[in-house]
Short mmCIF file of C-alpha atoms and ligand atoms in Angstrom, two decimals:
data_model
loop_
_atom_site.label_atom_id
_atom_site.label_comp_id
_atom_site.label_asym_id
_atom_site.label_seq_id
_atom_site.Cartn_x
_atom_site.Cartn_y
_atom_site.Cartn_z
CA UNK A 1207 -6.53 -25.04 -37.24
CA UNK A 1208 -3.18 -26.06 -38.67
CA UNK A 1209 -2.94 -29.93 -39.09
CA UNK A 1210 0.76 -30.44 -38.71
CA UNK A 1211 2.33 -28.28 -35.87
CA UNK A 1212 5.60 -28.81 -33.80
CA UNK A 1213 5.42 -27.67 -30.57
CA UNK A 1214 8.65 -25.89 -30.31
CA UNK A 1215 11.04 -26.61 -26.65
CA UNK A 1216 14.11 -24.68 -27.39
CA UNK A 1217 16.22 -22.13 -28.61
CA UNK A 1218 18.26 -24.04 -30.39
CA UNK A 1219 18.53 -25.69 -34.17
CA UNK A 1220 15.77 -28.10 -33.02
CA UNK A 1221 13.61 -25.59 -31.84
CA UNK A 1222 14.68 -23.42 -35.63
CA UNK A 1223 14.16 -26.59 -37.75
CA UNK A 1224 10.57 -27.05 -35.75
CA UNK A 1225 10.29 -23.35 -36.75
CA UNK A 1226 11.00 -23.79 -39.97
CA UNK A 1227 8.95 -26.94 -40.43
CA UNK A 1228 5.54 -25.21 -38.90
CA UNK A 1229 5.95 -22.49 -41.23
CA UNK A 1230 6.20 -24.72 -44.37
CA UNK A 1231 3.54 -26.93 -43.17
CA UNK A 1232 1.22 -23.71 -42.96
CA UNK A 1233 1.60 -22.80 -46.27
CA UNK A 1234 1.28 -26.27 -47.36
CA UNK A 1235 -2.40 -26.14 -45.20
CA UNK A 1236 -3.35 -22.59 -46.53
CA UNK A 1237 -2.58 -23.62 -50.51
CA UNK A 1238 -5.02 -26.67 -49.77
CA UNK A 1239 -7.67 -24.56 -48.64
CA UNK A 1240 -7.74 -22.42 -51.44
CA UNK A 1241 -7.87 -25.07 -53.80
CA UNK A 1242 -10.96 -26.83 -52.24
CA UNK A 1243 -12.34 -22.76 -52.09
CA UNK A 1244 -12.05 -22.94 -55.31
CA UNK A 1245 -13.02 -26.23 -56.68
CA UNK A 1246 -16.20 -25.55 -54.11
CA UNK A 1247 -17.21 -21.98 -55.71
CA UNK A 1248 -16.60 -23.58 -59.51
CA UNK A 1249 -19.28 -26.63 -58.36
CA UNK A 1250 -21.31 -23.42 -56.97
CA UNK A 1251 -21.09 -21.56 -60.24
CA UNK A 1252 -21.93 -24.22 -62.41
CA UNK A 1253 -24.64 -25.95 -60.85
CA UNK A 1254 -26.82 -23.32 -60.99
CA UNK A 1255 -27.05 -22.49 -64.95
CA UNK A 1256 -26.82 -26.53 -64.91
CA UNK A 1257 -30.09 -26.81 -63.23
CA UNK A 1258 -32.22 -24.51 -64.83
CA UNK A 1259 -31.18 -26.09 -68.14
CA UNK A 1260 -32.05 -29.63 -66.42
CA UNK A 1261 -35.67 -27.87 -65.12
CA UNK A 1262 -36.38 -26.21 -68.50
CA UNK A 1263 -35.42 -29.06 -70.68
CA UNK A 1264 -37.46 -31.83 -68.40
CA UNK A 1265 -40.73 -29.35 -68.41
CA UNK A 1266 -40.48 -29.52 -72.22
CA UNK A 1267 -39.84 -33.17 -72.18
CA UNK A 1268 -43.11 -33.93 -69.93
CA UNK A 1269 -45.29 -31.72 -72.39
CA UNK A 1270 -45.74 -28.99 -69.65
CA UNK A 1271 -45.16 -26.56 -72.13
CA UNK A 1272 -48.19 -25.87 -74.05
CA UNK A 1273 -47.65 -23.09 -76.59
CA UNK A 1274 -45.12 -22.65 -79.53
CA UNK A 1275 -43.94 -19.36 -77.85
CA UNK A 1276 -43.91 -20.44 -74.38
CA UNK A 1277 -41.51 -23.32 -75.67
CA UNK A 1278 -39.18 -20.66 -77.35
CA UNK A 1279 -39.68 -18.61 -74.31
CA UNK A 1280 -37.45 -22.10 -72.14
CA UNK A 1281 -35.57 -22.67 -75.30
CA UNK A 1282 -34.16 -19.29 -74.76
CA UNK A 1283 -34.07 -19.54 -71.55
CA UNK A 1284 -31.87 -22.92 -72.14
CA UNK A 1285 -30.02 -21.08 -74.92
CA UNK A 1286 -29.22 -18.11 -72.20
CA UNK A 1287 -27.94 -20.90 -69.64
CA UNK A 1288 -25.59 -23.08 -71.51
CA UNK A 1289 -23.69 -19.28 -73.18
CA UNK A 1290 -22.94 -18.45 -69.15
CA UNK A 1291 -21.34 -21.57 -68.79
CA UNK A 1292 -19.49 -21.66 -72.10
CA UNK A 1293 -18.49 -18.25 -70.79
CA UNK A 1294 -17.33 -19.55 -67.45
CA UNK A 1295 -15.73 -22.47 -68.54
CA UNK A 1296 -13.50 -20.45 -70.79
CA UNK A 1297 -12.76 -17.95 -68.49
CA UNK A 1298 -11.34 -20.73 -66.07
CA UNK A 1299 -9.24 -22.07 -68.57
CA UNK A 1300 -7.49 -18.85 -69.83
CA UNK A 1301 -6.89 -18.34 -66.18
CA UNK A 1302 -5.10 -21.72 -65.52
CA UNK A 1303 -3.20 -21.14 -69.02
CA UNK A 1304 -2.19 -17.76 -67.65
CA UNK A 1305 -1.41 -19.42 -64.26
CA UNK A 1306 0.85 -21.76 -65.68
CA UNK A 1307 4.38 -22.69 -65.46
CA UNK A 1308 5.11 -22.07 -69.32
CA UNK A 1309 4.86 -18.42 -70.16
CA UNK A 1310 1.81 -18.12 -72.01
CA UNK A 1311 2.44 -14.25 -73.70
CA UNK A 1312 3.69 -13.67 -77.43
CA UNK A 1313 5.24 -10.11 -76.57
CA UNK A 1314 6.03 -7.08 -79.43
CA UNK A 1315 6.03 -4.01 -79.18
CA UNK A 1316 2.73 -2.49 -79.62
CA UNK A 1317 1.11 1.27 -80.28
CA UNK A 1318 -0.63 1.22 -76.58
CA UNK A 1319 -3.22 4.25 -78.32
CA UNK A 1320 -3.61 2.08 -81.44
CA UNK A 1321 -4.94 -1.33 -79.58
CA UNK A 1322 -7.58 0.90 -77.34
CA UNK A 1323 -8.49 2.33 -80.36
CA UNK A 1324 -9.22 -0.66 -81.82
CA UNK A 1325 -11.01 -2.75 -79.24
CA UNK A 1326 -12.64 0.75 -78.19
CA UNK A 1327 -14.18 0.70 -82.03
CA UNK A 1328 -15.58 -2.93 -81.69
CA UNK A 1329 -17.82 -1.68 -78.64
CA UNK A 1330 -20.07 1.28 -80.69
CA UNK A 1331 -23.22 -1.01 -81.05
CA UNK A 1332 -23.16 -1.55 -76.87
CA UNK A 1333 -22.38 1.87 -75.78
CA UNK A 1334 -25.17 2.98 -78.18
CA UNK A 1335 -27.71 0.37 -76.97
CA UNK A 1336 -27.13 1.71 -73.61
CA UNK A 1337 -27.13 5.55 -75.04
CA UNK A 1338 -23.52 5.86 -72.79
CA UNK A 1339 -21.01 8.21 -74.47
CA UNK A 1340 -17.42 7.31 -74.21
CA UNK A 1341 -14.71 10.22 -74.76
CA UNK A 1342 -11.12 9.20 -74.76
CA UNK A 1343 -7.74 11.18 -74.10
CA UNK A 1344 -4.80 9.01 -75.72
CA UNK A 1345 -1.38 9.92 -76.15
CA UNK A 1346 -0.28 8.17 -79.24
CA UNK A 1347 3.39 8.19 -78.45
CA UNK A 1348 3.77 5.44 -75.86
CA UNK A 1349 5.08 2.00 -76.62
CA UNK A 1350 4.73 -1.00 -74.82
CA UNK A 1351 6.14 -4.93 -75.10
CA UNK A 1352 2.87 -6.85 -74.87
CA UNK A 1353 1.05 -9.45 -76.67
CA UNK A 1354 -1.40 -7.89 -78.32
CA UNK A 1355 -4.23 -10.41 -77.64
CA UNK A 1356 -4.25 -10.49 -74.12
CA UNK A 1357 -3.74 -6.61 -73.73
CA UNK A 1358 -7.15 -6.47 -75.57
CA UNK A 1359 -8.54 -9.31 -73.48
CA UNK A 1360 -7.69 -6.76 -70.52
CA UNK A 1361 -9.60 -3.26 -72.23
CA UNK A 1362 -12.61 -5.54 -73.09
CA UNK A 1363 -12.97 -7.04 -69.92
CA UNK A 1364 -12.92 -3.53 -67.94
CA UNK A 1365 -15.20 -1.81 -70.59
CA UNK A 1366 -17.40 -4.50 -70.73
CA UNK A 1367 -17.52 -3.79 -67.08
CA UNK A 1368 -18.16 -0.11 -67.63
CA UNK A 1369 -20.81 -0.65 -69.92
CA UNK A 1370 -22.60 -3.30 -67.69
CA UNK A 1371 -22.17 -1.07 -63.93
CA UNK A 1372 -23.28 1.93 -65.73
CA UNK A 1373 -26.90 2.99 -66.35
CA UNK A 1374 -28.12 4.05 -69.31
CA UNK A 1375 -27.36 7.38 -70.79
CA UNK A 1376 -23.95 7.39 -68.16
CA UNK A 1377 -20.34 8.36 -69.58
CA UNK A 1378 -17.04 6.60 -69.92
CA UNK A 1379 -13.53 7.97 -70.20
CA UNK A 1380 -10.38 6.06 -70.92
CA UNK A 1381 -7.00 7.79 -70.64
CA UNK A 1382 -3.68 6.98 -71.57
CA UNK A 1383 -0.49 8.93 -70.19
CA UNK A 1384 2.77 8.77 -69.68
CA UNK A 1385 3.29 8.83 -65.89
CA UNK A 1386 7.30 9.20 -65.83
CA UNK A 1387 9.82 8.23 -68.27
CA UNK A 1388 9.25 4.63 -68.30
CA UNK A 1389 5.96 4.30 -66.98
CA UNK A 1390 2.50 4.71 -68.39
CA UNK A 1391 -1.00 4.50 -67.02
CA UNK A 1392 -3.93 3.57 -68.55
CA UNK A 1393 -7.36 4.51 -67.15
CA UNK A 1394 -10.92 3.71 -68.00
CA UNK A 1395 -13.57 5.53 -65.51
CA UNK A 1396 -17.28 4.94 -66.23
CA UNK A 1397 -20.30 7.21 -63.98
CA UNK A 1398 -21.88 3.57 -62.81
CA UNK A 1399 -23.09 2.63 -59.28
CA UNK A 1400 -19.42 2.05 -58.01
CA UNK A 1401 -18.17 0.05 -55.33
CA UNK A 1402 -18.20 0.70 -51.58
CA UNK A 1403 -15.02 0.99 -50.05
CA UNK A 1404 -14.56 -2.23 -47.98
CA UNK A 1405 -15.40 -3.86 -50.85
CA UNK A 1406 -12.29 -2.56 -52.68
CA UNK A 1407 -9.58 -4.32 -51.93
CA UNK A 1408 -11.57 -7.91 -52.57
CA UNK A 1409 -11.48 -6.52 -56.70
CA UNK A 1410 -9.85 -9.20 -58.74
CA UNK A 1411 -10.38 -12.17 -56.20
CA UNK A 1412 -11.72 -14.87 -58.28
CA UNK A 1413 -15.49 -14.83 -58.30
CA UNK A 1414 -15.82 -12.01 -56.07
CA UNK A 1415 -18.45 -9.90 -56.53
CA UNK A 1416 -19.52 -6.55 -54.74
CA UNK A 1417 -23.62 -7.85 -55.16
CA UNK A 1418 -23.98 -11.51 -55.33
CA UNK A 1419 -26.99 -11.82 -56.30
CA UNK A 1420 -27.29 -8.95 -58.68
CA UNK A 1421 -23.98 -9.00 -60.47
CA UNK A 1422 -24.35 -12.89 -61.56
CA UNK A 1423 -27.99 -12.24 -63.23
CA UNK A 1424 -26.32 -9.66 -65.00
CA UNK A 1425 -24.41 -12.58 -66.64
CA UNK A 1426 -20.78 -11.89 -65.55
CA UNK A 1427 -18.67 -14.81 -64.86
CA UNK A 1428 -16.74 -12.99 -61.79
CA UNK A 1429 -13.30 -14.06 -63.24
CA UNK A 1430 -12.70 -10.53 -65.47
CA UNK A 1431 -10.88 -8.79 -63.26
CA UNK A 1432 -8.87 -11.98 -61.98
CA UNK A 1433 -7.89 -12.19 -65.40
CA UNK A 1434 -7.47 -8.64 -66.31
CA UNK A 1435 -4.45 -8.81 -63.06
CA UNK A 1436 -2.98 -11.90 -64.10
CA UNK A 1437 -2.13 -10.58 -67.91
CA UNK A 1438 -0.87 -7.08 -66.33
CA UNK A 1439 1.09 -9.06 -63.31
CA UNK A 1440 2.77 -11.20 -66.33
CA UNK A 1441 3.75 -7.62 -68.26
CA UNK A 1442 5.68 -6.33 -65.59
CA UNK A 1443 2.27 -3.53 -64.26
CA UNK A 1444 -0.04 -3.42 -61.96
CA UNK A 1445 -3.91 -2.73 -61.25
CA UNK A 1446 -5.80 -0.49 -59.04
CA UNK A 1447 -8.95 1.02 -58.34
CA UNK A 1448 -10.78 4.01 -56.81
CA UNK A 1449 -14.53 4.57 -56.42
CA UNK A 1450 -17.69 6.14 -55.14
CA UNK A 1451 -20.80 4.46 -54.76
CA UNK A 1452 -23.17 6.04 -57.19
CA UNK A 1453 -20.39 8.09 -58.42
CA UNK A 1454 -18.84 5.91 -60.18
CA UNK A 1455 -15.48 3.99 -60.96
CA UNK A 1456 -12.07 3.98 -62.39
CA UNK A 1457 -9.38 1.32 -63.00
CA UNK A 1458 -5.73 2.09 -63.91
CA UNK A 1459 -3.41 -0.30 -65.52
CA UNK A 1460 -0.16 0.86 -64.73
CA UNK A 1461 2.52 -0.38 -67.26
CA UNK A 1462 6.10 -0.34 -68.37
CA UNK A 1463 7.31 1.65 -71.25
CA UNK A 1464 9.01 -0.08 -74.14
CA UNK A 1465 12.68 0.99 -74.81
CA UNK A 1466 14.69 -0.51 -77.18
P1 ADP B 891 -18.06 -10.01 -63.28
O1 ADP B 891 -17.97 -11.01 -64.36
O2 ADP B 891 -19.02 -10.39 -62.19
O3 ADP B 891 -18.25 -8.63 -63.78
P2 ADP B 891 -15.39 -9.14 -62.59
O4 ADP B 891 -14.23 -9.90 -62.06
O5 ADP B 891 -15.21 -8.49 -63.92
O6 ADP B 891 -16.61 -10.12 -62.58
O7 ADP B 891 -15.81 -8.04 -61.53
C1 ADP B 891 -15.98 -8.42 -60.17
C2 ADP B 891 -17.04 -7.55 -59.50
O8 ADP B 891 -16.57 -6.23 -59.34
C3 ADP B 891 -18.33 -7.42 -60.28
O9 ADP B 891 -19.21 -8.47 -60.01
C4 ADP B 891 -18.87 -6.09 -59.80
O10 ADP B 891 -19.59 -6.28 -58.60
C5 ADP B 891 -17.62 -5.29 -59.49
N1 ADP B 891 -17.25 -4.35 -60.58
C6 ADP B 891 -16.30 -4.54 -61.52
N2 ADP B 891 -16.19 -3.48 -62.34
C7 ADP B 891 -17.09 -2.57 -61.90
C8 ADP B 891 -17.48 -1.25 -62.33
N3 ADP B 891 -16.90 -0.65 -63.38
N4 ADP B 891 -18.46 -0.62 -61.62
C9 ADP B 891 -19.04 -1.22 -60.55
N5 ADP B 891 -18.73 -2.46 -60.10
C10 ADP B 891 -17.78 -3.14 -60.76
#
């Protein structure tokens, strides 16, 4: 379904240039496509919280709503609408910052133990809420170069996942090792539903999500994980996953070591 294509006679430099030429007009093809996938699933995203705000707004406006509690009741509703699209809108721009040509990370080195710790401490209220009890295993020797900011963007966007794939009264453990002399490996494994296999290797797609319908009333924009690989890809790690459906699921960040 290419639009430009060469057919290619012969063996020689004409036929390698019409090679060549194919190949680049291919990529040229596939890099549109993804952009109109993605300007199409943004429109997607956003038109639904934009209608109900439109629907709750207008039955308000044409007195449909007849008691003071009913009208906090859509207010709420309104209220609960506009905060997923705040949320979405600034998860697509961190995303394009992080995308960008300038390099958007303020690296130092950092006690890796000391900012899980501290993000980790922010979350008590929501594991509580959700009765889930979180142990943790950190060795307090490791150093990385990161910017400090974005490697807590990354442990709050996984346990927030945790938290939100896990049913009440479930567990969560996060790990940190050293995995050989200059790697380390972070882990954080919650006892949630999990995620089937096929569905695996999809994790970190933009706006890809193991249960449509499901996962977006839950309120989750379905750019966390696209984020979480961008900020590891730009320190030099990885990501990867493993998990059993209704066993549950673990991410590890693997990660250089810092050495002076
Ligand atoms: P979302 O904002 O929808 O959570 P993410 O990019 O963070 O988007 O995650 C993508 C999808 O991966 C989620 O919609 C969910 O289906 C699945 N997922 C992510 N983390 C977990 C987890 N810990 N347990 C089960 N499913 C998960």
């Amino acid at each position: 379904d290419y639009k430009a294509q060469i057919p290619i006679r012969t063996d020689d430099e004409v036929g390698r240039l019409a090679k060549a030429f194919n190949v680049m007009a291919r990529s040229i093809d596939e890099e549109d496509m993804r952009k109109r996938e993605f300007l199409a699933n943004v429109s997607h995203e956003l038109r639904t919280p934009l209608s109900y705000v439109k629907g709750y707004s207008e039955a308000i406006l044409e007195g449909m709503v007849k008691t003071k509690d009913d009208e906090e009741k859509y207010v709420r509703l309104i209220h609960r609408e506009a905060s997923r699209m705040e949320r979405l809108v600034r998860d697509l721009l961190d995303l394009a910052q992080l995308e960008g040509k300038s390099v958007p990370l303020r690296k130092v080195p950092l006690v890796f133990s000391q900012v899980i710790e501290d993000t980790l401490a922010k979350y008590e209220p929501f594991l509580c809420e959700k009765q889930l009890s979180l142990t943790t295993d950190l060795n307090p020797d490791i150093i990385i170069e990161g910017d400090g900011d974005r490697i807590e963007q990354v442990i709050h966007n996984l346990l927030d996942n945790a938290i939100r794939y896990t049913p009440n009264g479930g567990t969560i453990h996060v790990q940190l090792e050293q995995t050989d002399p200059r790697h380390c490996q972070l882990m954080i494994r919650d006892s949630g539903k999990g995620i089937p296999k096929e569905k695996l290797p999809f994790l970190g797609q933009r706006f890809f999500r193991v249960d449509e319908a499901r996962t977006r009333k839950e309120g989750g924009t379905g750019l966390g994980l696209a984020i979480v690989k961008q900020i590891i890809y730009l320190h030099g790690g990885t990501v990867s996953f493993s998990s059993e459906e209704g066993k549950g699921t673990a991410v590890f960040i693997h990660l250089p070591i810092w050495t002076e």
